[in-house]
Protein backbone atom coordinates (compact mmCIF):
# COMPACT_ATOMS: atom_id res chain seq x y z
CA MET A 1 -12.81 21.69 21.49
CA ALA A 2 -13.91 18.84 18.96
CA ASP A 3 -12.94 18.61 15.73
CA LYS A 4 -16.07 19.76 12.99
CA PRO A 5 -16.71 17.10 10.81
CA PRO A 6 -16.17 17.09 7.26
CA GLN A 7 -18.40 18.89 5.15
CA ASN A 8 -19.75 16.92 2.56
CA THR A 9 -18.81 18.38 -0.96
CA GLY A 10 -20.71 15.91 -2.91
CA LYS A 11 -17.37 14.21 -4.63
CA PRO A 12 -16.55 10.98 -3.93
CA PRO A 13 -12.98 10.88 -2.22
CA LYS A 14 -10.18 10.44 -3.96
CA GLN A 15 -8.73 6.93 -4.43
CA LYS A 16 -5.20 6.56 -3.02
CA ALA A 17 -2.36 3.87 -3.72
CA VAL A 18 0.79 2.51 -2.42
CA ALA A 19 3.13 0.23 -3.98
CA LEU A 20 5.60 -1.67 -2.14
CA ARG A 21 8.47 -3.81 -2.99
CA TYR A 22 10.30 -6.32 -0.47
CA GLU A 23 13.53 -7.88 -1.24
CA THR A 24 13.75 -10.39 1.18
CA GLU A 25 17.41 -11.15 0.45
CA HIS A 26 18.73 -7.23 0.69
CA GLU A 27 16.05 -5.23 2.40
CA GLU A 28 14.98 -5.19 6.40
CA ALA A 29 11.85 -4.27 5.59
CA PRO A 30 9.22 -3.57 2.68
CA ARG A 31 10.17 0.00 0.84
CA VAL A 32 7.37 2.17 -0.39
CA VAL A 33 8.03 2.10 -4.71
CA ALA A 34 5.25 4.16 -5.60
CA SER A 35 2.11 6.82 -4.36
CA GLY A 36 -0.13 8.71 -5.41
CA GLU A 37 -4.12 9.68 -5.10
CA GLY A 38 -6.67 10.45 -7.56
CA PHE A 39 -5.57 9.73 -11.41
CA ILE A 40 -1.55 8.42 -10.20
CA ALA A 41 -3.40 6.09 -7.79
CA GLU A 42 -6.03 4.84 -10.67
CA GLN A 43 -2.49 4.20 -12.80
CA ILE A 44 -0.73 2.65 -9.96
CA VAL A 45 -3.56 0.16 -9.41
CA ARG A 46 -4.11 -0.57 -13.53
CA ILE A 47 -0.07 -1.32 -13.83
CA ALA A 48 -0.19 -3.44 -10.89
CA LEU A 49 -2.85 -5.45 -12.13
CA ASP A 50 -1.73 -5.39 -16.20
CA ASN A 51 1.52 -6.83 -14.36
CA GLY A 52 0.18 -9.65 -12.29
CA ILE A 53 0.45 -8.01 -9.09
CA THR A 54 -1.46 -8.69 -6.40
CA VAL A 55 -3.94 -5.73 -5.06
CA HIS A 56 -5.03 -5.19 -1.93
CA LYS A 57 -7.38 -2.40 -0.11
CA ASP A 58 -6.90 -1.38 3.53
CA SER A 59 -8.09 2.10 3.68
CA ASP A 60 -6.22 2.43 7.13
CA LEU A 61 -2.94 1.40 5.68
CA VAL A 62 -3.13 3.38 2.70
CA GLU A 63 -3.37 6.49 4.86
CA ILE A 64 -0.37 5.73 6.64
CA LEU A 65 1.60 4.68 3.97
CA SER A 66 0.73 7.46 1.53
CA LYS A 67 2.70 9.93 4.00
CA LEU A 68 5.94 8.26 3.71
CA ASP A 69 8.93 9.25 0.70
CA ILE A 70 9.33 7.52 -2.07
CA ASP A 71 11.56 4.88 -1.35
CA ALA A 72 11.59 4.74 2.57
CA LEU A 73 11.32 1.63 4.34
CA ILE A 74 7.71 0.86 6.07
CA PRO A 75 7.06 2.43 9.64
CA ILE A 76 7.29 -0.40 12.61
CA GLU A 77 3.64 0.51 12.85
CA ALA A 78 2.57 -1.04 9.54
CA PHE A 79 4.80 -4.24 9.70
CA ALA A 80 2.43 -6.41 11.77
CA ALA A 81 -0.31 -5.39 8.80
CA VAL A 82 2.32 -5.70 5.68
CA ALA A 83 2.90 -8.94 7.04
CA GLU A 84 -0.19 -10.23 7.15
CA ILE A 85 -0.79 -9.23 3.37
CA LEU A 86 2.25 -10.65 2.56
CA SER A 87 1.94 -13.38 4.54
CA TYR A 88 -1.36 -14.15 2.46
CA ILE A 89 -0.34 -13.36 -0.60
CA TYR A 90 2.69 -15.62 -0.77
CA ARG A 91 0.39 -18.70 0.43
CA THR A 92 -2.16 -18.17 -2.81
CA GLN A 93 0.41 -18.17 -4.63
CA GLY A 94 2.24 -21.60 -3.30
CA ARG A 95 5.46 -19.17 -2.71
CA GLU A 96 7.78 -18.50 0.22
CA PRO A 97 8.91 -15.49 1.34
CA GLY A 98 12.11 -14.79 -0.47
CA SER A 99 11.32 -17.20 -3.46
């Protein structure tokens, strides 16, 4: 049996946001440090931007990461996507990982 398509309630989907921390010298993988939707997601993004932290939009990745508990390491399925994003951020900031 096929899943029914979601009904259009007229409301836009709630924004979701996940914040990661990666201390290359101390951790084997990035860790979830904040996660939320709606107003909380807006606050996560605002705080990041206010502190000069790069924000990247990826709806598929946020769906995976938003299911994790706070302080959880990212799952192996997300490693490649997160590594690509971190690599891009480091390059644009002229930094090396761990610096």
